[in-house]
Amino acid sequence: MYRTHTCGELRINDVGKNVKLAGWIQRVRDLGAMTFVDLRDRYGITQLVVDEKSAESIREKTAKLGREFVIQAIGNVRERSSKNKNLPTGDVEVFLNEIVVLSVSKVPPFTIQDDTDGGDELRMKYRYLDLRRETVRKNLELRAEMAHATRVYLNQQNFIETETPVLIKSTPEGARDFVVPSRMNEGEFYALPQSPQTFKQLLMVAGFDRYYQIVKCFRDEDLRADRQPEFTQIDCEMSFVDQEDVLKTFEGLTRYLFKEVKNIEIEEFPWMPYSEAMEKYGSDKPDTRFEMLIHNLTEKVKGNNFAVFDSSEFIGAINTTGCAEYSRKQLDELTDWVKRPQIGAKGLVYVKYNDDGSFKSSVDKFYSQDDLKVWAEIVGAKPGDLILLLSGDKNHILTALGELRLEMGNRLGLRDKNIFKPLWVVDFPLLEWDDETKRFYAMHHPFTSPKKEDILLLDSDPGKVRANAYDLVINGVEIGGGSVRIFNKELQSKMFDLLGFTKEEAENQFGFLMSAFEFGAPPHAGIAFGFDRLVSMFAGLNSIRDVIAFPKNNAGRDVMIDSPSTISNEQLDELNLKVVIKGKK
RNA sequence: GGUGGCGUAGUUCAGUUGGUUAGAAUGCCGGCCUGUCACGCCGGAGGUCGCGAGUUCGAGUCUCGUCGUCACCGCCA
């Protein structure tokens, strides 16, 4: 037996016990006649002590200890003469009778402590050392706890956890597939699933009724702080349900997780139509922790000979509370901010509502104090506030104002990580027009059911058709989404039609699903949560990398194992592959 | 595919208008120290300034390219 106790376990009532501990050397404090050693494992830190009364052999071994050596410590628990209130084990120490070095360690490239001196790059390269740090490990413990709680909840609700294949079939819709060559089937490829979408629908046809899986999904698209090429979903599907049933069930899951894991009671989630989210928040994932809503001033500001506004399709404004004091420099800086290509506004018009009730704006030449007062009333501004206006193409300006709103929310400290405001965004458009390819794409996916009342529009005005699709949004982050599915072969064919699939393409790619629907498909609907995002939100982090044990970097590389990598000619040959890199000789 | 930031000691960073021998903190090594717990004190070692080219009498500093990394836009049904 390597140990009788963990390093986080010993307390004052263990005094007198002979114990064995095992762990890593956190730090050695050599005071000359006596030496203190902090021994660390997953559970905590226990102080070991050696003094003049200790055997010479033990003193010699202790003197040679370095950071991150793995040792076994055998000794007697005694009360400390000077206690450390910051440590759960701070009342006791272990007086060493024997010490066994199990493993020596090179000096680690960064310090293994909460406030490490290591940069991201180095910590990723030595991720196994980074994971020794309590802050990092805690994130993964949180992840494990949330996965467990999810299973408890869904099992209670009669969901069947079912695994679906990882080697599946490539389809051109949606994200790029990761692709795996088949050795046994020359010239053919598997794809890794972007989600188990079709399989879970087949499980509904199979009568499973309620399916879930905590499952890896793969998308070969460019990455972000909140996007990894492989990520984890809580993936679910239910039969004989409508939209409300699904939302209630997964609102239940979300609230259960908040309660179990964070002990936070969350009130009922509001439902917000997509159109409202876009018009009030300039985003399909509104951060509802703060107001600062977008207001449409188009009708009020036109006709005053201000050419910029008169020639704009849409003029919108947000009111930033208490910002009337902004200096010229700050306003210029904000103007530059909205003019960056990422936002793409042509300029920024401001109106300061001064404390004395007067207005000062960048368009005083064109508008009277009374005009500005009307604007202030519409946006709900009070003396001391600053109104910011953008103008241009409606959709563009709404999203730009949405970005500006978030930026101002950040600057005003309105986005508190400890406050959680979930909501359901519902009634998404079914289709999205793409100007480049001149065709519609499914906004969610091709199996999403249109709203009954909009089905007639499918022929006359497809862009207007709303879907039974929904997203769970928390604090401006898209945590999950799903839809009521089409379960009728004719409607599904019509959808493929609208999406520009020929009969043959549809048959070739999704024939198995269409066939399944001919054998008695139940009405069904589903949802998937981005598990990494949910965990990082619970942890108060912006990057999902911090809740993944071995994440990949911006370019999809794992800098620890150095992947991806080339493969041998023998492997290529076996797979009938030849590598040709474009643009290189 | 694009925009921007960063790259200097093991690590995190500073480095003025381009000008002497490139600094600090921390870590590491050695010495001293009986109650430390970010121990303290004294001393020491440690640098291809990412790489390549260019401008210049002279480049860590300026220019171009390239590599790495981070953030964002496009992209992500």
XYZ file of C-alpha atoms (C1' of nucleotides) in Angstrom:
662
model
C 0.000 0.000 0.000
C 1.524 3.273 -1.122
C -0.530 5.467 1.144
C -2.894 5.373 4.088
C -4.232 8.864 3.562
C -4.358 11.504 0.853
C -2.570 14.824 1.158
C -5.817 16.642 1.827
C -7.102 14.393 4.530
C -5.232 14.745 7.824
C -6.755 16.847 10.596
C -6.100 17.621 14.232
C -7.835 14.431 15.415
C -5.390 12.345 13.379
C -2.554 13.490 15.621
C -0.486 10.537 16.810
C -1.259 8.296 13.849
C 1.458 6.695 11.811
C 0.650 7.470 8.190
C 1.927 6.940 4.692
C 1.393 9.673 2.126
C 2.374 9.820 -1.515
C 2.491 12.754 -3.871
C 4.496 15.451 -5.577
C 6.887 17.904 -3.931
C 5.259 21.315 -4.104
C 7.977 23.233 -2.287
C 10.829 22.698 0.111
C 11.574 25.292 2.780
C 14.974 24.633 4.261
C 15.459 26.650 7.454
C 18.792 25.101 8.308
C 18.211 22.940 11.304
C 14.743 22.091 10.144
C 13.142 21.603 6.752
C 9.508 21.811 5.756
C 8.250 20.008 2.678
C 4.864 20.615 1.077
C 3.548 17.363 -0.372
C 0.795 17.712 -2.940
C -1.711 15.398 -4.555
C -5.124 15.876 -6.129
C -6.728 16.267 -2.723
C -4.533 18.872 -1.112
C -1.237 19.715 0.507
C 0.246 18.296 3.682
C 3.350 19.654 5.378
C 6.143 17.208 6.123
C 8.848 18.134 8.584
C 12.408 17.051 9.233
C 14.532 18.465 12.037
C 17.776 17.900 13.950
C 16.294 14.874 15.675
C 15.613 13.196 12.328
C 17.895 10.435 11.131
C 20.834 11.601 9.058
C 19.697 9.486 6.079
C 16.322 11.213 6.031
C 17.919 14.656 6.305
C 20.184 13.833 3.379
C 17.324 12.605 1.200
C 15.221 15.622 2.073
C 18.024 17.977 1.134
C 18.115 16.480 -2.356
C 14.409 16.831 -3.074
C 13.398 19.010 -6.008
C 10.107 20.418 -7.196
C 7.730 17.789 -8.602
C 9.673 14.777 -7.319
C 7.247 11.980 -6.493
C 7.800 10.610 -3.031
C 6.312 8.342 -0.429
C 6.389 9.853 3.041
C 6.089 7.729 6.157
C 5.787 9.377 9.504
C 3.852 10.462 12.503
C 1.082 13.069 12.513
C 1.670 15.802 15.054
C 0.122 19.120 15.900
C 1.907 22.140 14.491
C 3.327 24.679 16.868
C 2.491 27.395 14.349
C -0.636 26.617 12.419
C -1.613 27.691 8.915
C -5.223 28.810 8.699
C -5.113 28.934 4.904
C -4.678 25.181 4.581
C -7.315 22.586 5.490
C -4.482 20.427 6.790
C -2.846 23.447 8.405
C -3.209 22.283 11.988
C -1.005 19.244 11.525
C 2.225 18.089 9.971
C 3.875 14.727 9.396
C 7.194 14.180 11.159
C 9.124 11.994 8.748
C 10.384 8.582 9.784
C 11.096 7.465 6.249
C 11.047 9.002 2.812
C 11.142 7.103 -0.473
C 11.790 8.882 -3.727
C 9.524 7.144 -6.244
C 10.382 9.427 -9.166
C 12.730 12.312 -9.695
C 11.702 15.260 -11.836
C 13.408 17.710 -14.094
C 12.820 21.303 -13.064
C 9.395 22.022 -14.572
C 9.312 24.790 -17.201
C 6.731 26.751 -15.233
C 5.559 26.811 -11.639
C 2.824 24.380 -10.652
C 0.617 26.794 -8.740
C -2.631 28.676 -9.213
C -0.939 31.872 -10.350
C 1.549 30.097 -12.588
C 4.227 32.032 -14.429
C 3.685 29.916 -17.535
C 2.220 31.340 -20.738
C -0.501 29.570 -22.745
C 1.834 28.113 -25.300
C 4.112 26.497 -22.760
C 1.254 25.243 -20.617
C -0.291 23.553 -23.663
C 2.967 21.910 -24.627
C 3.283 20.524 -21.100
C -0.426 20.090 -20.543
C 0.144 17.169 -18.138
C 1.979 19.593 -15.862
C -0.638 22.285 -16.315
C -3.291 19.767 -15.281
C -1.490 19.341 -11.960
C -2.508 22.893 -11.072
C -5.562 23.063 -8.893
C -7.318 25.757 -10.942
C -7.076 23.687 -14.112
C -7.983 20.415 -12.443
C -11.009 22.044 -10.788
C -12.378 22.894 -14.232
C -12.195 19.258 -15.254
C -13.693 18.125 -11.979
C -16.549 20.534 -12.657
C -16.915 19.018 -16.106
C -17.108 15.508 -14.661
C -19.653 16.602 -12.093
C -21.820 18.219 -14.766
C -21.632 15.163 -17.018
C -22.664 13.013 -14.081
C -25.555 15.295 -13.110
C -26.712 15.360 -16.735
C -26.841 11.564 -16.779
C -28.694 11.438 -13.470
C -31.326 13.879 -14.710
C -31.845 12.344 -18.131
C -31.867 8.784 -16.775
C -34.553 9.841 -14.328
C -36.541 11.159 -17.278
C -36.383 7.764 -18.990
C -33.823 8.676 -21.614
C -31.803 5.804 -23.074
C -28.104 6.569 -23.409
C -27.097 5.170 -26.780
C -23.814 5.326 -28.632
C -23.837 6.097 -32.339
C -21.048 5.445 -34.822
C -18.072 7.731 -35.219
C -17.141 6.500 -38.688
C -20.062 7.651 -40.791
C -20.784 9.165 -44.158
C -19.804 12.553 -45.539
C -22.506 14.965 -46.609
C -21.921 18.289 -48.338
C -24.404 20.292 -46.234
C -23.233 22.253 -43.250
C -19.727 22.314 -41.891
C -16.765 20.640 -43.552
C -16.343 17.035 -42.584
C -13.257 15.443 -41.157
C -12.658 12.521 -43.414
C -11.111 9.092 -42.822
C -9.895 6.944 -45.696
C -11.077 3.357 -45.806
C -8.377 0.763 -46.402
C -10.800 -2.059 -47.116
C -12.903 -0.008 -49.502
C -10.505 1.449 -52.009
C -10.959 5.113 -52.802
C -13.756 5.533 -50.285
C -13.954 7.576 -47.143
C -15.771 7.728 -43.878
C -16.568 11.063 -42.285
C -16.577 11.899 -38.598
C -19.997 13.088 -37.444
C -20.710 16.808 -37.139
C -23.442 15.551 -34.834
C -25.328 12.246 -34.542
C -28.309 13.939 -36.198
C -29.562 11.268 -38.560
C -28.803 8.415 -36.169
C -30.832 9.887 -33.371
C -33.752 10.347 -35.736
C -33.413 6.707 -36.745
C -33.484 5.784 -33.059
C -36.827 7.565 -32.865
C -38.090 5.541 -35.835
C -36.782 2.532 -33.888
C -39.104 3.471 -31.050
C -36.460 4.412 -28.468
C -38.705 7.351 -27.606
C -36.082 9.210 -25.586
C -32.401 9.118 -26.495
C -29.405 10.957 -25.195
C -25.658 10.788 -25.496
C -22.758 12.858 -24.266
C -20.869 12.650 -27.480
C -17.904 13.977 -29.421
C -18.703 15.870 -32.602
C -16.295 17.018 -35.288
C -16.321 20.050 -37.572
C -13.462 21.023 -39.810
C -13.918 24.772 -39.619
C -11.723 27.590 -38.358
C -11.462 27.814 -34.602
C -12.134 30.367 -31.902
C -11.810 30.573 -28.154
C -15.203 28.843 -27.955
C -14.757 26.450 -30.889
C -12.649 23.300 -31.082
C -12.488 20.921 -34.047
C -13.720 18.178 -31.741
C -16.202 19.167 -29.112
C -18.751 17.521 -26.880
C -22.520 17.723 -27.069
C -25.281 16.610 -24.795
C -27.281 15.224 -27.679
C -30.960 14.333 -27.276
C -34.037 13.353 -29.213
C -37.622 12.697 -28.094
C -40.694 11.176 -29.746
C -44.336 12.228 -29.513
C -43.392 15.684 -28.349
C -43.858 19.203 -29.586
C -41.540 22.168 -29.182
C -42.839 23.051 -25.751
C -42.245 19.531 -24.412
C -38.614 19.657 -25.497
C -38.044 23.122 -24.087
C -39.624 22.192 -20.761
C -37.509 19.051 -20.478
C -34.228 20.778 -21.239
C -35.051 23.884 -19.279
C -35.485 21.335 -16.510
C -32.049 19.888 -17.196
C -30.445 23.324 -17.253
C -32.060 24.402 -14.011
C -31.195 21.073 -12.426
C -27.529 21.611 -13.340
C -27.528 25.156 -11.969
C -29.118 23.915 -8.755
C -27.023 20.764 -8.295
C -23.682 22.138 -9.370
C -23.802 25.822 -8.482
C -26.696 25.890 -6.042
C -28.339 28.653 -8.055
C -32.109 28.821 -8.527
C -32.921 30.107 -11.995
C -36.339 31.522 -12.793
C -38.379 30.274 -15.760
C -36.716 30.922 -19.100
C -38.401 33.564 -21.234
C -39.100 32.769 -24.896
C -38.046 35.375 -27.412
C -38.810 35.189 -31.135
C -35.759 35.410 -33.357
C -37.143 38.578 -34.950
C -37.395 40.293 -31.566
C -33.874 39.218 -30.621
C -32.556 40.735 -33.833
C -34.486 43.994 -33.527
C -33.898 44.633 -29.829
C -30.500 43.078 -29.299
C -29.005 42.903 -32.793
C -28.169 39.257 -32.240
C -29.747 35.825 -32.352
C -28.051 35.145 -29.029
C -28.931 38.156 -26.900
C -27.181 38.857 -23.640
C -30.161 39.691 -21.441
C -28.163 40.483 -18.330
C -28.624 44.133 -19.226
C -31.106 46.229 -21.181
C -29.590 48.887 -23.448
C -32.038 47.818 -26.155
C -31.806 48.904 -29.748
C -34.405 51.470 -30.799
C -35.500 52.236 -34.326
C -35.240 55.988 -34.987
C -35.529 55.760 -38.763
C -38.856 57.576 -39.056
C -37.924 60.289 -36.579
C -34.578 61.325 -37.974
C -35.258 61.459 -41.701
C -36.142 64.655 -43.521
C -33.809 67.100 -41.780
C -31.380 67.438 -44.661
C -28.825 65.247 -42.957
C -27.779 63.293 -46.006
C -26.209 60.405 -44.107
C -29.489 59.601 -42.373
C -31.738 60.500 -45.299
C -29.936 58.016 -47.519
C -29.932 55.207 -44.957
C -32.394 52.351 -44.896
C -32.256 52.165 -41.118
C -31.146 54.358 -38.246
C -30.919 52.739 -34.842
C -29.762 53.816 -31.419
C -28.813 52.526 -28.023
C -28.816 54.481 -24.801
C -25.754 54.124 -22.583
C -26.569 55.086 -19.046
C -24.316 57.655 -17.415
C -21.942 58.112 -20.329
C -22.727 61.780 -21.127
C -19.374 62.635 -19.589
C -17.524 60.810 -22.367
C -14.698 62.968 -23.649
C -14.036 63.793 -27.259
C -11.193 61.310 -27.145
C -13.415 58.518 -25.848
C -16.035 59.250 -28.500
C -13.390 59.242 -31.215
C -12.148 55.950 -29.897
C -15.673 54.512 -30.007
C -16.058 55.827 -33.538
C -12.872 54.052 -34.560
C -14.149 50.943 -32.818
C -17.363 50.821 -34.867
C -15.453 51.630 -38.051
C -13.193 48.591 -37.711
C -13.842 46.119 -40.524
C -15.244 43.634 -37.999
C -18.101 46.042 -37.236
C -18.037 47.936 -40.494
C -20.071 51.036 -39.593
C -19.330 54.176 -41.598
C -19.443 56.407 -38.549
C -21.014 57.046 -35.192
C -23.481 59.757 -34.227
C -23.747 60.618 -30.548
C -26.132 62.658 -28.442
C -25.087 63.680 -24.951
C -28.007 64.282 -22.621
C -26.387 66.755 -20.253
C -27.238 66.937 -16.574
C -28.838 70.372 -17.102
C -31.312 68.847 -19.573
C -29.666 70.227 -22.703
C -28.370 68.109 -25.563
C -25.035 68.109 -27.305
C -24.669 66.011 -30.392
C -22.459 65.510 -33.410
C -25.441 66.449 -35.607
C -26.497 69.703 -33.902
C -26.399 71.390 -37.278
C -29.364 69.350 -38.477
C -31.460 68.780 -35.383
C -32.952 71.088 -32.779
C -32.930 70.492 -29.052
C -36.591 69.481 -29.397
C -35.695 66.904 -32.060
C -33.046 65.426 -29.805
C -35.451 65.376 -26.894
C -37.799 63.209 -28.948
C -34.950 60.783 -29.656
C -34.114 60.693 -25.974
C -37.687 59.848 -25.102
C -37.789 57.014 -27.608
C -34.596 55.408 -26.330
C -35.483 56.141 -22.696
C -32.490 58.386 -22.029
C -32.201 60.447 -18.866
C -29.901 63.389 -18.113
C -26.360 62.065 -17.862
C -26.883 59.462 -20.581
C -25.237 59.113 -23.955
C -27.186 58.028 -27.027
C -25.269 56.314 -29.810
C -26.691 56.056 -33.345
C -25.624 54.038 -36.344
C -27.153 54.157 -39.791
C -27.078 52.077 -42.928
C -28.424 48.799 -44.217
C -30.935 47.453 -41.687
C -29.564 43.987 -40.999
C -26.013 45.195 -40.906
C -26.793 48.093 -38.552
C -28.761 45.886 -36.196
C -25.849 43.502 -35.767
C -23.384 46.399 -35.524
C -25.512 48.008 -32.803
C -25.659 44.595 -31.149
C -21.859 44.485 -31.067
C -21.679 48.065 -29.821
C -24.209 47.208 -27.146
C -22.021 44.329 -25.911
C -18.925 46.511 -25.998
C -20.642 49.231 -23.951
C -21.992 46.549 -21.630
C -18.424 45.422 -21.051
C -17.183 48.956 -20.477
C -19.970 49.653 -18.004
C -19.404 46.372 -16.189
C -22.907 45.116 -16.958
C -21.833 41.589 -17.892
C -21.352 39.983 -14.497
C -20.073 36.405 -14.788
C -21.905 35.406 -11.646
C -25.319 36.326 -13.013
C -26.999 33.861 -15.370
C -29.817 34.886 -17.683
C -30.977 32.016 -19.873
C -33.676 32.345 -22.497
C -35.104 30.397 -25.399
C -34.813 32.067 -28.783
C -37.585 30.585 -30.912
C -39.131 30.908 -34.387
C -35.887 30.967 -36.322
C -36.186 31.349 -40.075
C -36.226 27.970 -41.774
C -33.936 29.026 -44.593
C -31.110 31.394 -45.238
C -30.400 32.863 -48.644
C -26.816 32.751 -49.814
C -25.908 35.394 -52.355
C -22.770 33.676 -53.558
C -24.317 30.362 -54.515
C -27.749 31.867 -55.203
C -29.651 29.298 -53.214
C -31.277 28.714 -49.875
C -29.533 26.869 -47.078
C -31.187 25.334 -44.065
C -30.504 27.637 -41.146
C -30.590 24.765 -38.660
C -30.456 21.624 -40.785
C -32.483 20.079 -43.612
C -34.646 17.987 -41.280
C -36.118 20.963 -39.455
C -39.865 21.265 -39.644
C -41.415 24.525 -40.823
C -44.127 26.081 -38.700
C -47.543 24.727 -39.751
C -48.949 28.197 -40.352
C -46.011 29.057 -42.630
C -46.054 25.939 -44.809
C -47.989 27.736 -47.539
C -45.154 30.260 -47.806
C -42.746 27.488 -48.793
C -43.752 28.010 -52.408
C -44.445 31.747 -52.474
C -41.796 33.224 -50.166
C -39.460 30.590 -48.694
C -37.285 33.193 -46.957
C -40.217 34.162 -44.738
C -40.942 30.654 -43.475
C -40.310 30.222 -39.786
C -39.070 26.955 -38.361
C -39.894 25.033 -35.226
C -36.305 25.635 -34.220
C -35.000 26.938 -30.955
C -31.769 27.910 -29.233
C -30.897 28.028 -25.583
C -28.960 31.233 -24.973
C -27.320 32.148 -21.682
C -25.567 35.480 -21.191
C -25.136 35.995 -24.919
C -23.684 32.543 -25.514
C -25.415 29.972 -27.691
C -25.452 26.975 -25.388
C -27.633 24.709 -27.466
C -30.172 24.383 -30.187
C -32.595 22.029 -31.779
C -35.785 21.674 -33.697
C -38.950 19.756 -34.292
C -38.131 17.397 -37.131
C -39.913 16.600 -40.326
C -41.254 13.050 -40.073
C -43.163 12.956 -43.301
C -41.478 11.791 -46.463
C -43.281 14.197 -48.762
C -42.428 17.285 -46.720
C -38.838 16.102 -46.412
C -38.632 15.713 -50.200
C -40.003 19.217 -50.621
C -37.317 20.539 -48.273
C -34.567 18.827 -50.246
C -36.129 20.369 -53.343
C -36.013 23.849 -51.869
C -32.408 23.318 -50.830
C -31.536 22.514 -54.416
C -30.964 18.788 -53.994
C -31.823 16.669 -56.976
C -33.853 13.531 -56.266
C -30.710 11.503 -56.846
C -28.567 13.571 -54.458
C -31.219 13.421 -51.772
C -31.588 9.686 -52.268
C -27.849 9.127 -52.298
C -27.159 11.150 -49.160
C -30.230 10.695 -47.035
C -32.031 7.784 -48.679
C -31.669 5.690 -45.534
C -33.568 8.304 -43.519
C -36.264 8.734 -46.155
C -36.667 4.954 -46.324
C -36.931 4.787 -42.556
C -39.695 7.366 -42.652
C -41.704 4.956 -44.828
C -41.885 2.472 -41.971
C -43.842 4.458 -39.432
C -41.938 7.452 -38.162
C -43.174 9.041 -34.942
C -43.330 12.817 -34.608
C -40.078 13.744 -32.948
C -37.925 16.640 -31.920
C -34.538 17.099 -30.362
C -31.872 19.359 -29.050
C -28.140 19.400 -28.424
C -26.210 21.409 -25.856
C -22.617 22.440 -26.375
C -21.237 20.765 -23.289
C -17.841 22.504 -23.367
C -19.501 25.915 -23.530
C -21.884 25.054 -20.745
C -19.036 23.920 -18.497
C -16.903 26.960 -19.297
C -19.850 29.195 -18.490
C -20.356 27.452 -15.148
C -16.636 27.880 -14.510
C -16.818 31.589 -15.390
C -14.363 31.186 -18.263
C -14.411 32.556 -21.791
C -12.420 29.810 -23.452
C -13.612 26.221 -23.725
C -9.969 25.125 -23.863
C -9.791 25.486 -20.107
C -12.456 22.814 -19.606
C -10.938 20.324 -22.052
C -8.123 18.116 -20.776
C -6.158 18.105 -24.008
C -7.372 20.901 -26.286
C -6.110 21.991 -29.675
C -4.795 25.420 -30.547
C -6.101 28.095 -32.930
C -4.875 26.176 -35.960
C -6.288 22.857 -34.809
C -2.901 21.583 -33.670
C -2.190 19.660 -30.523
C 1.173 21.158 -29.596
C 1.794 18.486 -26.964
C 1.651 15.446 -29.235
C 2.363 17.557 -32.326
C -0.609 16.543 -34.397
C -1.710 16.501 -37.096
C 1.370 14.976 -38.708
C 2.381 13.377 -41.950
C 2.065 9.617 -42.345
C 4.458 7.190 -43.933
C 4.438 6.329 -47.613
C 3.536 2.775 -46.632
C 0.411 4.024 -44.889
C -0.487 6.253 -47.825
C 0.056 3.397 -50.219
C -2.126 1.044 -48.214
C -4.905 3.634 -48.332
C -4.413 4.336 -52.041
C -3.663 7.953 -51.257
C -1.292 10.419 -52.855
C -0.553 13.766 -51.238
C -0.462 16.809 -53.493
C -0.082 20.139 -51.753
C -1.463 23.004 -53.795
C 0.832 25.912 -54.473
C 3.957 24.067 -53.352
C 6.549 22.314 -55.419
C -8.877 33.383 -47.023
C -8.419 38.193 -44.186
C -7.339 41.911 -39.970
C -4.729 42.895 -35.559
C -1.593 41.775 -31.030
C 2.573 39.168 -29.224
C 7.630 36.589 -29.874
C 14.106 39.447 -25.562
C 17.381 34.795 -19.552
C 14.170 28.293 -17.652
C 9.563 31.589 -17.019
C 6.771 36.367 -16.994
C 8.124 40.912 -18.781
C 10.872 46.066 -19.357
C 14.132 47.961 -22.985
C 13.640 55.810 -24.559
C 14.834 59.019 -31.261
C 18.540 53.355 -34.099
C 24.167 54.399 -30.335
C 28.897 51.878 -24.582
C 29.014 45.610 -21.665
C 20.652 44.034 -23.169
C 17.893 44.802 -17.559
C 14.012 43.459 -13.489
C 11.226 39.904 -11.050
C 10.759 34.947 -10.460
C 12.835 30.174 -11.130
C 17.680 27.504 -10.901
C 22.683 26.597 -8.354
C 25.835 27.542 -3.827
C 26.189 29.442 1.310
C 23.794 30.954 6.075
C 19.383 30.352 9.002
C 14.917 26.051 14.675
C 8.437 27.188 13.160
C 8.411 28.198 7.833
C 4.144 27.945 4.753
C 5.090 33.153 -1.836
C 10.199 31.726 4.435
C 14.249 35.256 4.958
C 19.398 36.994 4.066
C 24.095 36.761 1.029
C 26.391 35.232 -3.485
C 26.409 33.005 -8.484
C 25.319 31.104 -13.201
C 22.005 31.929 -17.066
C 20.766 35.600 -23.775
C 21.260 32.790 -31.620
C 16.670 39.516 -28.697
C 11.826 33.414 -33.098
C 14.219 32.731 -38.108
C 15.926 34.998 -42.922
C 16.917 39.121 -45.874
C 17.242 44.460 -46.322
C 18.149 49.882 -44.866
C 22.265 52.045 -41.929
C 28.777 53.825 -39.911
C 25.707 51.122 -36.301
C 19.421 47.167 -35.613
C 16.441 44.028 -29.721
C 14.533 48.851 -31.851
C 13.145 50.585 -38.804
C 11.396 47.739 -43.621
C 10.072 43.164 -46.149
C 9.458 38.010 -45.886
C 8.803 33.696 -42.991
C 7.579 30.602 -38.723
C 5.053 30.150 -34.031
C 1.110 31.785 -30.872
C -3.342 34.489 -29.339
C -7.919 37.348 -30.483
C -11.321 38.595 -34.122
C -13.878 38.742 -39.355
C -15.197 35.299 -43.157
C -16.537 30.243 -42.039
C -19.039 27.109 -38.182
C -26.711 23.188 -41.318
